[in-house]
Short mmCIF file of C-alpha atoms in Angstrom, two decimals:
data_model
loop_
_atom_site.label_atom_id
_atom_site.label_comp_id
_atom_site.label_asym_id
_atom_site.label_seq_id
_atom_site.Cartn_x
_atom_site.Cartn_y
_atom_site.Cartn_z
CA ASP A 10 152.75 -53.22 -80.31
CA ALA A 11 150.18 -51.03 -78.56
CA ASP A 12 146.95 -50.45 -80.39
CA VAL A 13 146.73 -46.69 -79.31
CA THR A 14 149.96 -44.78 -78.91
CA GLN A 15 150.58 -41.33 -77.70
CA THR A 16 153.54 -39.05 -78.12
CA PRO A 17 155.23 -37.68 -76.19
CA ARG A 18 154.71 -39.56 -73.05
CA ASN A 19 156.00 -36.71 -70.84
CA ARG A 20 156.40 -32.95 -71.65
CA ILE A 21 157.45 -29.98 -69.67
CA THR A 22 156.89 -26.65 -71.18
CA LYS A 23 156.56 -23.07 -70.32
CA THR A 24 153.58 -20.69 -70.31
CA GLY A 25 152.70 -19.29 -73.73
CA LYS A 26 154.30 -22.04 -75.71
CA ARG A 27 152.44 -24.02 -78.41
CA ILE A 28 152.20 -27.73 -77.71
CA MET A 29 151.01 -30.63 -79.86
CA LEU A 30 150.15 -34.03 -78.49
CA GLU A 31 149.76 -36.87 -80.99
CA CYS A 32 147.64 -40.02 -80.98
CA SER A 33 147.75 -42.83 -83.42
CA GLN A 34 145.77 -46.01 -83.52
CA THR A 35 145.99 -49.41 -85.32
CA LYS A 36 142.61 -50.67 -84.25
CA GLY A 37 140.87 -49.48 -87.40
CA HIS A 38 138.45 -47.51 -85.33
CA ASP A 39 136.55 -44.56 -86.82
CA ARG A 40 136.01 -42.59 -83.50
CA MET A 41 138.61 -40.94 -81.44
CA TYR A 42 138.62 -38.82 -78.30
CA TRP A 43 140.86 -36.55 -76.16
CA TYR A 44 140.40 -36.48 -72.46
CA ARG A 45 142.26 -34.87 -69.57
CA GLN A 46 142.55 -36.34 -66.13
CA ASP A 47 143.06 -34.19 -63.06
CA PRO A 48 143.14 -35.45 -59.43
CA GLY A 49 139.73 -35.69 -57.97
CA LEU A 50 137.93 -34.80 -61.09
CA GLY A 51 138.12 -38.05 -63.09
CA LEU A 52 138.43 -37.84 -66.91
CA ARG A 53 136.94 -34.99 -68.77
CA LEU A 54 136.25 -34.96 -72.48
CA ILE A 55 138.09 -32.17 -74.49
CA TYR A 56 137.26 -32.99 -78.09
CA TYR A 57 136.07 -36.04 -79.98
CA SER A 58 135.72 -36.96 -83.76
CA PHE A 59 133.54 -39.57 -85.18
CA ASP A 60 135.28 -39.59 -88.65
CA VAL A 61 137.85 -37.62 -90.49
CA LYS A 62 135.56 -34.86 -91.37
CA ASP A 63 133.75 -34.73 -87.98
CA ILE A 64 135.14 -32.68 -85.05
CA ASN A 65 133.14 -31.98 -81.91
CA LYS A 66 133.83 -30.07 -78.73
CA GLY A 67 133.58 -31.89 -75.49
CA GLU A 68 132.94 -30.33 -71.99
CA ILE A 69 136.20 -28.39 -71.63
CA SER A 70 137.39 -27.41 -75.14
CA ASP A 71 138.53 -23.78 -74.29
CA GLY A 72 142.20 -23.36 -74.92
CA TYR A 73 142.53 -26.53 -77.01
CA SER A 74 142.30 -27.39 -80.69
CA VAL A 75 142.42 -30.71 -82.58
CA SER A 76 143.28 -32.04 -86.00
CA ARG A 77 142.15 -35.40 -87.48
CA GLN A 78 144.82 -35.81 -90.18
CA ALA A 79 143.62 -39.44 -91.02
CA GLN A 80 141.41 -42.09 -89.63
CA ALA A 81 144.22 -43.35 -87.53
CA LYS A 82 145.52 -39.91 -86.33
CA PHE A 83 144.14 -37.40 -83.91
CA SER A 84 146.30 -34.59 -82.43
CA LEU A 85 145.51 -32.12 -79.72
CA SER A 86 147.08 -28.75 -79.72
CA LEU A 87 147.50 -26.21 -76.96
CA GLU A 88 147.93 -22.89 -78.78
CA SER A 89 149.28 -20.91 -75.76
CA ALA A 90 149.81 -23.30 -72.77
CA ILE A 91 149.04 -22.06 -69.30
CA PRO A 92 149.78 -23.68 -65.99
CA ASN A 93 146.21 -25.02 -65.24
CA GLN A 94 146.52 -27.11 -68.48
CA THR A 95 149.03 -29.16 -66.48
CA ALA A 96 147.35 -32.64 -66.47
CA LEU A 97 147.47 -36.13 -67.69
CA TYR A 98 146.09 -36.41 -71.21
CA PHE A 99 144.47 -39.49 -72.69
CA CYS A 100 143.47 -40.29 -76.34
CA ALA A 101 140.88 -43.05 -76.84
CA THR A 102 139.18 -44.86 -79.67
CA SER A 103 135.93 -46.70 -80.33
CA ASP A 104 134.21 -48.59 -83.16
CA SER A 105 130.94 -47.28 -84.47
CA VAL A 106 129.84 -50.85 -85.55
CA ALA A 107 126.49 -51.58 -84.01
CA GLY A 108 126.82 -53.90 -81.07
CA ALA A 109 130.20 -52.45 -79.96
CA MET A 110 128.59 -51.29 -76.81
CA ASN A 111 130.41 -48.08 -76.89
CA GLU A 112 133.76 -49.58 -75.50
CA GLN A 113 136.59 -47.16 -75.57
CA PHE A 114 140.26 -48.14 -75.78
CA PHE A 115 142.78 -45.80 -74.28
CA GLY A 116 146.35 -44.88 -75.03
CA PRO A 117 148.94 -44.78 -72.18
CA GLY A 118 148.53 -41.08 -71.56
CA THR A 119 150.80 -37.91 -71.89
CA ARG A 120 151.83 -36.20 -68.75
CA LEU A 121 152.01 -32.43 -69.54
CA THR A 122 153.50 -29.93 -67.13
CA VAL A 123 153.24 -26.24 -67.84
CA LEU A 124 155.46 -24.02 -65.90
CA GLY B 834 122.34 -34.03 -67.67
CA ASN B 835 123.93 -37.47 -67.26
CA SER B 836 126.28 -37.90 -64.42
CA VAL B 837 128.14 -40.62 -62.40
CA THR B 838 128.91 -40.52 -58.66
CA GLN B 839 131.52 -42.89 -57.13
CA MET B 840 132.55 -43.26 -53.51
CA GLU B 841 135.55 -41.31 -52.52
CA GLY B 842 138.74 -43.19 -51.86
CA PRO B 843 141.15 -44.32 -51.01
CA VAL B 844 139.74 -47.72 -50.14
CA THR B 845 142.30 -49.60 -48.06
CA LEU B 846 142.00 -53.41 -47.65
CA SER B 847 144.06 -56.34 -46.61
CA GLU B 848 144.66 -59.11 -49.17
CA GLU B 849 141.71 -61.52 -49.40
CA ALA B 850 139.18 -59.07 -48.12
CA PHE B 851 135.88 -58.27 -49.82
CA LEU B 852 135.59 -55.28 -51.94
CA THR B 853 132.67 -52.99 -52.79
CA ILE B 854 133.09 -49.71 -54.66
CA ASN B 855 129.77 -47.82 -54.96
CA CYS B 856 128.55 -46.20 -58.15
CA THR B 857 125.39 -44.52 -58.85
CA TYR B 858 124.17 -42.77 -62.01
CA THR B 859 121.90 -40.17 -63.26
CA ALA B 860 120.80 -40.55 -67.01
CA THR B 861 117.84 -40.23 -69.39
CA GLY B 862 117.01 -43.36 -71.25
CA TYR B 863 118.95 -46.60 -70.98
CA PRO B 864 122.62 -45.99 -70.71
CA SER B 865 125.35 -48.64 -70.90
CA LEU B 866 127.55 -48.79 -67.78
CA PHE B 867 131.26 -49.59 -67.45
CA TRP B 868 134.04 -50.05 -65.03
CA TYR B 869 137.34 -48.98 -66.11
CA VAL B 870 140.63 -49.76 -64.29
CA GLN B 871 143.83 -47.62 -64.31
CA TYR B 872 147.05 -49.37 -62.97
CA PRO B 873 149.86 -47.11 -61.97
CA GLY B 874 151.57 -45.33 -64.75
CA GLU B 875 149.12 -46.75 -67.38
CA GLY B 876 145.99 -45.75 -69.40
CA LEU B 877 142.51 -46.95 -68.52
CA GLN B 878 141.40 -50.52 -69.40
CA LEU B 879 137.87 -51.65 -69.55
CA LEU B 880 137.27 -54.03 -66.69
CA LEU B 881 133.69 -55.04 -67.27
CA LYS B 882 130.38 -53.51 -68.82
CA ALA B 883 126.57 -54.00 -68.79
CA THR B 884 124.16 -52.74 -71.41
CA LYS B 885 120.66 -53.36 -69.92
CA ALA B 886 118.98 -53.68 -66.58
CA ASP B 887 119.75 -56.73 -64.51
CA ASP B 888 122.77 -57.44 -66.70
CA LYS B 889 125.80 -58.57 -64.68
CA GLY B 890 129.32 -57.77 -65.99
CA SER B 891 132.11 -59.88 -64.83
CA ASN B 892 135.91 -60.17 -65.35
CA LYS B 893 138.89 -61.12 -63.24
CA GLY B 894 136.85 -62.03 -60.28
CA PHE B 895 135.16 -58.57 -60.28
CA GLU B 896 131.35 -58.34 -60.72
CA ALA B 897 128.77 -55.44 -61.13
CA THR B 898 125.03 -55.63 -61.71
CA TYR B 899 123.09 -53.06 -63.63
CA ARG B 900 120.33 -51.99 -61.16
CA LYS B 901 117.89 -49.70 -62.81
CA GLU B 902 115.56 -49.40 -59.95
CA THR B 903 118.40 -47.99 -57.69
CA THR B 904 120.35 -46.47 -60.59
CA SER B 905 123.50 -48.21 -59.36
CA PHE B 906 126.38 -50.39 -60.68
CA HIS B 907 128.38 -51.28 -57.65
CA LEU B 908 131.79 -53.07 -58.27
CA GLU B 909 132.45 -56.10 -56.08
CA LYS B 910 135.24 -58.69 -55.64
CA GLY B 911 135.12 -61.55 -53.18
CA SER B 912 138.83 -61.62 -52.38
CA VAL B 913 141.17 -58.82 -53.42
CA GLN B 914 144.83 -59.28 -54.19
CA VAL B 915 147.67 -56.93 -54.01
CA SER B 916 147.84 -56.62 -57.77
CA ASP B 917 144.28 -55.26 -57.77
CA SER B 918 145.67 -51.97 -56.36
CA ALA B 919 144.64 -49.32 -59.01
CA VAL B 920 142.14 -46.48 -59.65
CA TYR B 921 138.69 -47.64 -60.65
CA PHE B 922 136.43 -45.53 -62.66
CA CYS B 923 132.63 -46.10 -63.10
CA ALA B 924 131.27 -44.62 -66.45
CA LEU B 925 128.18 -44.49 -68.60
CA SER B 926 127.27 -43.83 -72.14
CA GLY B 927 123.95 -43.26 -73.67
CA GLY B 928 121.99 -42.16 -76.46
CA ASN B 929 123.41 -42.46 -79.89
CA THR B 930 126.88 -41.53 -79.08
CA ASP B 931 129.91 -43.29 -77.66
CA LYS B 932 130.63 -40.38 -75.38
CA LEU B 933 131.63 -41.61 -71.85
CA ILE B 934 130.81 -39.75 -68.72
CA PHE B 935 133.20 -40.76 -65.87
CA GLY B 936 133.03 -40.77 -62.21
CA THR B 937 135.89 -39.14 -60.26
CA GLY B 938 137.62 -42.43 -59.63
CA THR B 939 138.26 -44.47 -56.51
CA ARG B 940 141.86 -45.53 -55.60
CA LEU B 941 142.08 -49.02 -54.07
CA GLN B 942 145.05 -50.09 -52.15
CA VAL B 943 145.57 -53.69 -51.10
CA PHE B 944 148.06 -54.66 -48.45
CA PRO B 945 149.62 -58.14 -47.83
#
């Protein structure tokens, strides 16, 4: 079984709809992240959470919100989707244990299309 | 602020050719450096990493050396295979957070 899972894997929606992308992990990590990937732009950080009570904005948080329901679950919401939010979205996790060298583990991605 | 610059792709090579993908960075302090690989239809996987100057990361025949004097972390492989075709991302993290800053990615295409 995959350590970091994302649902759905693909989603097509319309402008103005509310969308939730979910991420679950079985790695026991305390830190979780949401990125979006756009062609030519690499990955950009949307939100990150270092534990259940800690939520932080990344570089492109406008139009997004997150919820850390448990240590293993971190969901990303688009309250009112717009076409320029069409992208590939990745969840990632990392361990805060000293010596972990900041390695992040990624889920398989969710391809979101907003029409 | 911190940033990563990668060479633009695509890089197109024949099987068994030598590969170099350039990566340079700007950072305060002493960041950790990473190469991640993304195979078609998949998420990113860590390929190799280095945490201090002159460290060499290596995995699956790929190598990269942390060069503080040139602020570089170039990825190399002596003989590429078709199965190496993927997008390669250089990244750094620094300070007291795990936040990764990625380059824009370089697509590698290897033909038989």
